[in-house]
mmCIF file of C-alpha atoms in Angstrom:
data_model
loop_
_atom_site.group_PDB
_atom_site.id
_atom_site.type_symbol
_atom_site.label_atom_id
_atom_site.label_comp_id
_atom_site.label_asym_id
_atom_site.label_seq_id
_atom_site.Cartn_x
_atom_site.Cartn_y
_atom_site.Cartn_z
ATOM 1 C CA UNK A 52 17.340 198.889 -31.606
ATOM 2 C CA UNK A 53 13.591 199.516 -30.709
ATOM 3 C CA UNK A 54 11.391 200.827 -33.131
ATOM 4 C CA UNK A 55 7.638 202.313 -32.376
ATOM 5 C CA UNK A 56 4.614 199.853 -33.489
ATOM 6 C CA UNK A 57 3.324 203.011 -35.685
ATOM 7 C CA UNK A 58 6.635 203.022 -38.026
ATOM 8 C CA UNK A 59 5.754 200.804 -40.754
ATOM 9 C CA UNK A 60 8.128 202.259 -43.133
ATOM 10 C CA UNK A 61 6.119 203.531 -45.961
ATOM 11 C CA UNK A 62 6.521 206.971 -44.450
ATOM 12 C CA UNK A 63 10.260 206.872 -46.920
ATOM 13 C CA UNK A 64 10.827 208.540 -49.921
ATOM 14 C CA UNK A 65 9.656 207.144 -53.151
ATOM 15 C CA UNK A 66 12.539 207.139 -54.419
ATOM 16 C CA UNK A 67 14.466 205.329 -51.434
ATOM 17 C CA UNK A 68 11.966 202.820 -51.719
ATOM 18 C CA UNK A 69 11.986 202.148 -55.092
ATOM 19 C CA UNK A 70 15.938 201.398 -54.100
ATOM 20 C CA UNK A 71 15.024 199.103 -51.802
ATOM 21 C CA UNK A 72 13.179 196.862 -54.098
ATOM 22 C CA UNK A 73 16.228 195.508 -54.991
ATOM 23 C CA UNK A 74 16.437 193.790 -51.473
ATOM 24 C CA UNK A 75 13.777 191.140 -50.278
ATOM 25 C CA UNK A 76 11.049 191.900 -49.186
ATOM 26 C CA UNK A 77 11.116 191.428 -45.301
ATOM 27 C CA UNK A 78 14.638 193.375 -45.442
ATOM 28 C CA UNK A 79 13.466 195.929 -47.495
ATOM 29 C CA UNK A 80 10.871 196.812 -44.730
ATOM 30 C CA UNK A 81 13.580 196.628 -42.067
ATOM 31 C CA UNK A 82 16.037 199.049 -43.600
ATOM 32 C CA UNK A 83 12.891 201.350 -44.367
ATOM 33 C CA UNK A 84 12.132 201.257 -41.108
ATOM 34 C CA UNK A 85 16.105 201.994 -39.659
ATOM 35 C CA UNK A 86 15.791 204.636 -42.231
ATOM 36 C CA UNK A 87 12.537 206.664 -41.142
ATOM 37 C CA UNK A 88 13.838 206.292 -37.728
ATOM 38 C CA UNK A 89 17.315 208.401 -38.573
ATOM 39 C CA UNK A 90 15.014 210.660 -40.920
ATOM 40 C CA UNK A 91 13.655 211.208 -37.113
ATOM 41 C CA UNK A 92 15.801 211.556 -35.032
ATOM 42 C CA UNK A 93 18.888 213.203 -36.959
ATOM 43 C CA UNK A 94 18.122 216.666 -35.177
ATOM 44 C CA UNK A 95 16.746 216.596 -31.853
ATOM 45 C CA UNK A 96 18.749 212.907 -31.095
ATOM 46 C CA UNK A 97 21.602 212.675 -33.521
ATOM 47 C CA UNK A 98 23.175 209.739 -31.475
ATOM 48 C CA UNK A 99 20.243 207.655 -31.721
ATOM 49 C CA UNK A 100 19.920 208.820 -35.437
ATOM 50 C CA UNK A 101 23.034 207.173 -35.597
ATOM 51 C CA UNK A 102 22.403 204.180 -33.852
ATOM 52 C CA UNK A 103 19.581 203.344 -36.376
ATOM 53 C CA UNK A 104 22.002 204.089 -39.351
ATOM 54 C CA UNK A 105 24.329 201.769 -38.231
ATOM 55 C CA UNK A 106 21.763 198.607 -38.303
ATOM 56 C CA UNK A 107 20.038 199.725 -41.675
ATOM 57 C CA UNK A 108 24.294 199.956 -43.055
ATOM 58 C CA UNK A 109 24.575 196.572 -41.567
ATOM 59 C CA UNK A 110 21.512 195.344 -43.465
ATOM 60 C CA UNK A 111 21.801 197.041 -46.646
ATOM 61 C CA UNK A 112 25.645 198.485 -47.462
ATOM 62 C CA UNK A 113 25.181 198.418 -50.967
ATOM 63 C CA UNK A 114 22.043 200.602 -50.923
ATOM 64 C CA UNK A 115 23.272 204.227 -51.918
ATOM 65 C CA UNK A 116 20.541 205.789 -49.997
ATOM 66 C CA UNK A 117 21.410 203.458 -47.168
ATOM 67 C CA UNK A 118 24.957 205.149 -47.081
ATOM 68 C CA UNK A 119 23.920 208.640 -48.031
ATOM 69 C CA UNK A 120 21.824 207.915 -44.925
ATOM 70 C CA UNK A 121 24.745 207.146 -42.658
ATOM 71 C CA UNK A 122 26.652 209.605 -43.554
ATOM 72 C CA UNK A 123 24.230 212.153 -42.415
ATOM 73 C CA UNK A 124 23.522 210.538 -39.299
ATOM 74 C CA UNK A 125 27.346 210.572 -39.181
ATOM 75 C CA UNK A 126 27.916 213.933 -39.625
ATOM 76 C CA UNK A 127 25.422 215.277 -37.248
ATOM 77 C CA UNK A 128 27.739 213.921 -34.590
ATOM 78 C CA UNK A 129 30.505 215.045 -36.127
ATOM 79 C CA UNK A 130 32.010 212.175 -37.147
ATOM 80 C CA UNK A 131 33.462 214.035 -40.177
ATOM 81 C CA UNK A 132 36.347 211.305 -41.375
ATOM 82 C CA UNK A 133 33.181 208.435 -41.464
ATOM 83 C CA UNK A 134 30.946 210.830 -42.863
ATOM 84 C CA UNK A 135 33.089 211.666 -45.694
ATOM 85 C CA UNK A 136 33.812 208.137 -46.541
ATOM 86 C CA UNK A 137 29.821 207.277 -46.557
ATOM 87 C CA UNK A 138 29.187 209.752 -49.197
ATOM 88 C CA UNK A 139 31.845 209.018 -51.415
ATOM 89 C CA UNK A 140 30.493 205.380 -51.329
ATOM 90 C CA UNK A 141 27.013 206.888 -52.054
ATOM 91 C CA UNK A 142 28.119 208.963 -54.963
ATOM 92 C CA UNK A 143 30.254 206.120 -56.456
ATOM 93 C CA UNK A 144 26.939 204.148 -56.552
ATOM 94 C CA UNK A 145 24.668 207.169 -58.131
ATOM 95 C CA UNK A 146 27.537 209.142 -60.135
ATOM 96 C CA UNK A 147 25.207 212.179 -58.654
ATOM 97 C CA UNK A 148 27.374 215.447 -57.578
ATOM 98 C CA UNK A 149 24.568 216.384 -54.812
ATOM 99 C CA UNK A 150 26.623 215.347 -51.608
ATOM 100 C CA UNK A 151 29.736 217.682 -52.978
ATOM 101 C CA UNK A 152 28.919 220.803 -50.783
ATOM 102 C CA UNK A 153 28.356 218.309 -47.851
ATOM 103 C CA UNK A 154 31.572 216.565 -48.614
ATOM 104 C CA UNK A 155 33.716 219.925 -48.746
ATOM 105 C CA UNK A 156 32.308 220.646 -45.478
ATOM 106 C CA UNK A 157 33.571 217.318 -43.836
ATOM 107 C CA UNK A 158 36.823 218.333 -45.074
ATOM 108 C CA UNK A 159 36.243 221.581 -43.099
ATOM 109 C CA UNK A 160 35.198 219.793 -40.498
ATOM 110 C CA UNK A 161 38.896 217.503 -40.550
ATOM 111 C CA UNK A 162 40.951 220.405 -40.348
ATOM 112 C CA UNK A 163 41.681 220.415 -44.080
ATOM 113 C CA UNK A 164 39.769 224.147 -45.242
ATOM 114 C CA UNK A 165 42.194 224.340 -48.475
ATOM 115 C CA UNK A 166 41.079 221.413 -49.589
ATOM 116 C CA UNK A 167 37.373 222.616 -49.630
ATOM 117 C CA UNK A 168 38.301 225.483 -51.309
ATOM 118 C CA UNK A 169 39.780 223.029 -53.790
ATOM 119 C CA UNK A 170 36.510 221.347 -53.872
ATOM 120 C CA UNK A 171 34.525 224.661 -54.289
ATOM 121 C CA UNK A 172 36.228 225.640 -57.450
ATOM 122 C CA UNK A 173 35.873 221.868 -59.208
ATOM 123 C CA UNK A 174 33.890 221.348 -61.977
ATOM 124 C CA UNK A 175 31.465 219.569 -60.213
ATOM 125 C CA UNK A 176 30.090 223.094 -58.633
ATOM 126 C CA UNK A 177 28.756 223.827 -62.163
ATOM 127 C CA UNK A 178 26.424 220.773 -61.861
ATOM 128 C CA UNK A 179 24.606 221.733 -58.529
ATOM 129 C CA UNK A 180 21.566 223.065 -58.764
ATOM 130 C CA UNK A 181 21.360 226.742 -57.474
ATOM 131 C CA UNK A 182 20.309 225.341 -53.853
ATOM 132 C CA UNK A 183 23.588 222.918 -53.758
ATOM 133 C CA UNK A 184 25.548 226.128 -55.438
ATOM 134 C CA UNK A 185 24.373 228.194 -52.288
ATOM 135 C CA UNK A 186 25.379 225.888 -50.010
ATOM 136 C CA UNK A 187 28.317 225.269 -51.950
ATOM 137 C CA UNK A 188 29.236 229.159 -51.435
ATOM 138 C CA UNK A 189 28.170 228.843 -47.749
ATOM 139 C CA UNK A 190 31.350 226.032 -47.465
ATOM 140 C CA UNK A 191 33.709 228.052 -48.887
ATOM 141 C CA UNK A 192 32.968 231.346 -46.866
ATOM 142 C CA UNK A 193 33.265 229.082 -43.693
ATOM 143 C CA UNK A 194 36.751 227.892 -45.352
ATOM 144 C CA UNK A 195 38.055 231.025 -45.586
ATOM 145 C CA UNK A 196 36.795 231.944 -42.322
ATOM 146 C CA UNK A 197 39.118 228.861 -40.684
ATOM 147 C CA UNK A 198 42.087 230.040 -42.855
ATOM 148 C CA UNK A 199 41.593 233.721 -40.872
ATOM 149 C CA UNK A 200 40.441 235.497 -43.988
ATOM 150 C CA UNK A 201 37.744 237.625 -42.992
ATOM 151 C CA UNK A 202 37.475 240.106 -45.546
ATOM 152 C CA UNK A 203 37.627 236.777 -48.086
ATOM 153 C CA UNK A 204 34.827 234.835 -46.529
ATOM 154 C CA UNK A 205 32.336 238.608 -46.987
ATOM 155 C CA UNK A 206 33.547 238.788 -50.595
ATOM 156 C CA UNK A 207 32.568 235.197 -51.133
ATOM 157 C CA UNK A 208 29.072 235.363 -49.932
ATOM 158 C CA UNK A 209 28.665 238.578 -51.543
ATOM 159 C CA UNK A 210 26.344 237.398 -54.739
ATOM 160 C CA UNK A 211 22.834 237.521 -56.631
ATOM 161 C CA UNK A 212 21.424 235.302 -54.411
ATOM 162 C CA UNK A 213 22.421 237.544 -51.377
ATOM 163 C CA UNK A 214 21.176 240.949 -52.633
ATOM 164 C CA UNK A 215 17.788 238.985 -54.181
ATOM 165 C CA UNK A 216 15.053 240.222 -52.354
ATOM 166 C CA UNK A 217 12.800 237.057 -52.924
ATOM 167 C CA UNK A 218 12.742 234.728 -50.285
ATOM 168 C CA UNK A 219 14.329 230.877 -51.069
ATOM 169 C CA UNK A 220 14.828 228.126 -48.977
ATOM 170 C CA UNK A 221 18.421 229.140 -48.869
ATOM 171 C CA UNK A 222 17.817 232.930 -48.062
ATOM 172 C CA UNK A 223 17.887 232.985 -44.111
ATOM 173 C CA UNK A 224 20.806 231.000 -43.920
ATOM 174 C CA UNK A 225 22.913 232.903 -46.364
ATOM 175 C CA UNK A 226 22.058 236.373 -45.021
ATOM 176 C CA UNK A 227 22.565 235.004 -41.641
ATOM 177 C CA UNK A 228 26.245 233.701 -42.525
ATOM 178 C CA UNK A 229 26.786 237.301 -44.232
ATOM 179 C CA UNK A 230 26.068 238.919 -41.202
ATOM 180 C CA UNK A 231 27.878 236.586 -39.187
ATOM 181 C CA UNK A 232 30.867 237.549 -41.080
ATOM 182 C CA UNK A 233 30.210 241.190 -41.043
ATOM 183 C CA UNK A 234 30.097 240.739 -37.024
ATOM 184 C CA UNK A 235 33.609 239.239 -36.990
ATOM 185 C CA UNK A 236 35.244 241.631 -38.982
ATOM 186 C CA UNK A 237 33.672 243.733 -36.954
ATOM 187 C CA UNK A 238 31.614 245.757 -39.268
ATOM 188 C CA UNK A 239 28.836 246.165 -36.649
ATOM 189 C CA UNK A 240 25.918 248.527 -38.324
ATOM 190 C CA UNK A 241 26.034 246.316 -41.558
ATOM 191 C CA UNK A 242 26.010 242.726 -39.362
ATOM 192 C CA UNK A 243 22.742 244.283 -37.542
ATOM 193 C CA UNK A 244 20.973 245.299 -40.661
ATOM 194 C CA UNK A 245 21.701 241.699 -42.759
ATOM 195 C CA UNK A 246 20.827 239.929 -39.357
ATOM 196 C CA UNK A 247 17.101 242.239 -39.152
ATOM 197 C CA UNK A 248 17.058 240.183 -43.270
ATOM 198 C CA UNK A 249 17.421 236.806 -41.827
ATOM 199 C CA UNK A 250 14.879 237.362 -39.412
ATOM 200 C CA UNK A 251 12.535 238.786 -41.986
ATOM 201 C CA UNK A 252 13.473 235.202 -44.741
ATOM 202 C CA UNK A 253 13.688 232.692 -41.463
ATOM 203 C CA UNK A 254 10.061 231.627 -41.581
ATOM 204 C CA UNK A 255 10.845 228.422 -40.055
ATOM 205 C CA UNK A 256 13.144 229.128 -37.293
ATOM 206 C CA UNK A 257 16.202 227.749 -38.423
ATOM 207 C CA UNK A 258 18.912 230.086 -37.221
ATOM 208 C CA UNK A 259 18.665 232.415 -34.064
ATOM 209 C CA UNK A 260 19.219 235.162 -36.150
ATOM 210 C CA UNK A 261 16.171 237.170 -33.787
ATOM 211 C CA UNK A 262 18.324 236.306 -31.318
ATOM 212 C CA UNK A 263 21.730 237.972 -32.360
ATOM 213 C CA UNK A 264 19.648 241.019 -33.488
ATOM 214 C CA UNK A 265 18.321 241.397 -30.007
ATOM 215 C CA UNK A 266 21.514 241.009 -27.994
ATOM 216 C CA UNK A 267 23.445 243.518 -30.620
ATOM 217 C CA UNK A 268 20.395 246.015 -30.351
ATOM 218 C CA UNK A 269 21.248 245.518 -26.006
ATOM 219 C CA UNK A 270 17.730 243.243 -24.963
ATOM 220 C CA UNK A 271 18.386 241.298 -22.075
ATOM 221 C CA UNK A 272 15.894 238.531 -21.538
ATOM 222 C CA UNK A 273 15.548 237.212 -17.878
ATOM 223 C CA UNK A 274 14.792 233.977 -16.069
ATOM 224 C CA UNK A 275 11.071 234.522 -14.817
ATOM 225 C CA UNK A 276 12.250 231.943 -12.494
ATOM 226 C CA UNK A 277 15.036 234.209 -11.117
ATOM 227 C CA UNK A 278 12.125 237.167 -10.905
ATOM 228 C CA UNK A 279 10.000 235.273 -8.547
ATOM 229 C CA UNK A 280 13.118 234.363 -6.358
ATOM 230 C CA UNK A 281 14.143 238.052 -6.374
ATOM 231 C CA UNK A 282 10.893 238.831 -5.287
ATOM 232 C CA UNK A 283 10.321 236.136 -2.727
ATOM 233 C CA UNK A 284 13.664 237.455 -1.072
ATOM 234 C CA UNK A 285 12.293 240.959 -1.122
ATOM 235 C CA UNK A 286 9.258 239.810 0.951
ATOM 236 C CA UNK A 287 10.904 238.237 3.397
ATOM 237 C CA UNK A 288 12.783 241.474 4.284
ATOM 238 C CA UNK A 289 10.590 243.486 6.107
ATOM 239 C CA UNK A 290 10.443 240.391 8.379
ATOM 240 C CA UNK A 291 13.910 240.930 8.858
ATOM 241 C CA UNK A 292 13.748 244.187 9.522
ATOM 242 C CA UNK A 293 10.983 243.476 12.385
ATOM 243 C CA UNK A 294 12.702 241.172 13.851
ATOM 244 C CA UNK A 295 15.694 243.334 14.634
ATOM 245 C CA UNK A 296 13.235 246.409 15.567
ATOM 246 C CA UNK A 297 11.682 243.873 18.449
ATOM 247 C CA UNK A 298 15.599 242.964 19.552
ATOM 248 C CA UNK A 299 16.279 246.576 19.858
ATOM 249 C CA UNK A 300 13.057 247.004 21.777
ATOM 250 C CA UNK A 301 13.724 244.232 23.990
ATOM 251 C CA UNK A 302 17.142 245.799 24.898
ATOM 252 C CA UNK A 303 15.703 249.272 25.418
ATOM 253 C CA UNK A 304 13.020 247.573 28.271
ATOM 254 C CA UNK A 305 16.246 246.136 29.601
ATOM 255 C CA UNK A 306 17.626 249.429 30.033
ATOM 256 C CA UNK A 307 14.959 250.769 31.761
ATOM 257 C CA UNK A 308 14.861 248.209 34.418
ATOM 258 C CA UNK A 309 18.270 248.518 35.108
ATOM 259 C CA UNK A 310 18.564 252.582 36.463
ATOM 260 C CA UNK A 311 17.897 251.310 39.936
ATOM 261 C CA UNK A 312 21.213 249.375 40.732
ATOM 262 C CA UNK A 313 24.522 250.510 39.925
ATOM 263 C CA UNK A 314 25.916 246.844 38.771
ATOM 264 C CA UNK A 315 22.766 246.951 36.496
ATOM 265 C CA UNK A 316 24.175 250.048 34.929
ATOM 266 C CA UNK A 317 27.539 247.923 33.409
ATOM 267 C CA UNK A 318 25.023 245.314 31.930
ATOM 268 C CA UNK A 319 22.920 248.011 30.521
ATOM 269 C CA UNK A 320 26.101 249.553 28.887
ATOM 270 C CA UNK A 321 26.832 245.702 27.644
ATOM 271 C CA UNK A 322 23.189 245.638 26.221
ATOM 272 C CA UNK A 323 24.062 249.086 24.363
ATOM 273 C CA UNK A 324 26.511 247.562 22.955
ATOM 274 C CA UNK A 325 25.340 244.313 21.527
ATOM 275 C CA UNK A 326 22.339 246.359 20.208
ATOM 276 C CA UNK A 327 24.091 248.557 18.674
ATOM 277 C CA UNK A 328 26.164 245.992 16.832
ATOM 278 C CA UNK A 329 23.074 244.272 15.620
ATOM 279 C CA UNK A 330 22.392 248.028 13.803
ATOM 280 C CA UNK A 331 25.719 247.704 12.400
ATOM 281 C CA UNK A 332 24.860 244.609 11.079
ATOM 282 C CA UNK A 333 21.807 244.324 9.645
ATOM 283 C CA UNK A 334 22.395 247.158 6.420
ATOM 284 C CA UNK A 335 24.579 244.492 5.080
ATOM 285 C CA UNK A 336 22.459 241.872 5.714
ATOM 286 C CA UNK A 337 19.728 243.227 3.757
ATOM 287 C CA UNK A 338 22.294 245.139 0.717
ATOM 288 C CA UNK A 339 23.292 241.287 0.040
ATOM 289 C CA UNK A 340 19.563 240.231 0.531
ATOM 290 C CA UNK A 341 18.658 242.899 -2.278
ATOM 291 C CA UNK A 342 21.694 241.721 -4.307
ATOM 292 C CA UNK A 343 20.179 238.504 -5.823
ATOM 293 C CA UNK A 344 18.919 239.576 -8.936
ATOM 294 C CA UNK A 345 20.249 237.830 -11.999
ATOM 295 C CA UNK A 346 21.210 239.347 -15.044
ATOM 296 C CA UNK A 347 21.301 236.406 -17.449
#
């Protein structure tokens, strides 16, 4: 696959590259740069992402940040079953527990939410750091969730970490599953006020928790596109309107011109007619005119 001129490959981790030493030296520039490319693309393009993880696995499979790689790249397309098997290869390779909150999810992801509430109560859990342990909560709240177990999934995320009122990388995302939870169950005053404390800890954008506080507080955001259409057919209108006012006009002249002769009179009745069917007409023309306003 292409890669841009300006990836040299040096923009990778230390630590990556100081795995890639092991491999010589023309490879080890290759994988890095497979690698910065997934690092890249993994949220906007997961599929390409993908794509690049492939060729750096084909170059390097016994790199563990080569497979740790995959995997990610993996499960950002949802391929949960290879995902899963990538970071069991990585953590064979380091012995490091990181990829266990990640892992429990893939199980989530393969149908199989008892077995990442098996995984959540390990004793692996107790060697995350508090970051992994969040996320590690997150997993099992979403586990419970699948199983149907509302009222399970709140209890779980319920926790010093959740009623902390510093702000950690973690923070948004928790509150945001919390109130998530609270909507489902249907506890609707308590889902709006932990949503309004996602908004407040997501500095960087990364839920739309300001956007599920707005539509449960009843703002509706519409197209500006749709405006100016609505508006353009609420111009033309009055052009409408005229030209029916000159038909009608024209038809009265024709009545006019017809007293003199008694077979004019049974075409002027005719012309009564048709105009007064065009009057009929034209309020509906103009209600469905006025209609076109969207609501998105």
């Amino acid at each position: 696959m292409p890669i841009p001129e300006d990836v040299t490959g040096d923009e990778i981790d230390k630590d990556v590259r100081q795995e890639l030493q092991s491999l010589p030296k023309t490879l080890a520039e290759d994988v890095a740069r497979n690698l910065v490319m997934v690092a890249r693309l993994i949220d906007e393009d997961p599929e390409g992402a993908y794509g690049y993880s492939r060729v750096a696995l084909r170059l390097a499979s016994r790199v563990a940040a080569v497979r740790e790689a995959a995997g990610f790249a993996a499960y950002a397309n949802q391929k949960y079953s290879e995902a899963l098997a990538e970071f069991r290869a990585a953590r064979r390779m380091t012995g490091s527990v990181e990829l266990w909150p990640v892992m429990a999810d893939c199980e989530r992801g393969l149908g199989r939410p008892e077995k990442a509430l098996d995984m959540a109560g390990a004793p692996e859990v107790h060697k995350l750091d508090k970051a992994g342990q969040v996320e590690m909560r997150l997993v099992a709240a979403g586990a419970r969730r699948d199983m149907g177990q509302l009222d399970a999934a709140i209890v779980t995320l319920q926790s010093p970490e959740l009623a902390s009122s510093s702000v950690q990388p973690w923070t948004a995302r928790l509150r945001y599953a919390y109130a998530d939870a609270l909507l489902a169950a249907e506890r609707v005053n308590e889902a709006r006020e932990w949503f309004a404390k996602a908004v407040e800890a997501d500095r960087d954008g990364s839920t739309d928790a300001s956007d599920r506080l707005a539509e449960l507080d009843g703002v509706e955001f519409v197209d500006a596109l749709n405006d100016e259409d609505v508006d353009q057919d609420q111009d033309e209108e009055p052009e409408a309107d005229l030209a029916d006012d000159a038909d009608l006009a024209d038809d009265a002249d024709d009545a006019d011109e017809s007293e003199d002769s008694p077979a004019e009179t049974e075409t002027e009745t005719g012309s009564e007619s048709a105009a007064r069917t065009a009057t009929d007409i034209a309020p509906g023309t103009a209600d469905e005119a006025g209609s076109e306003a969207d609501k998105d």
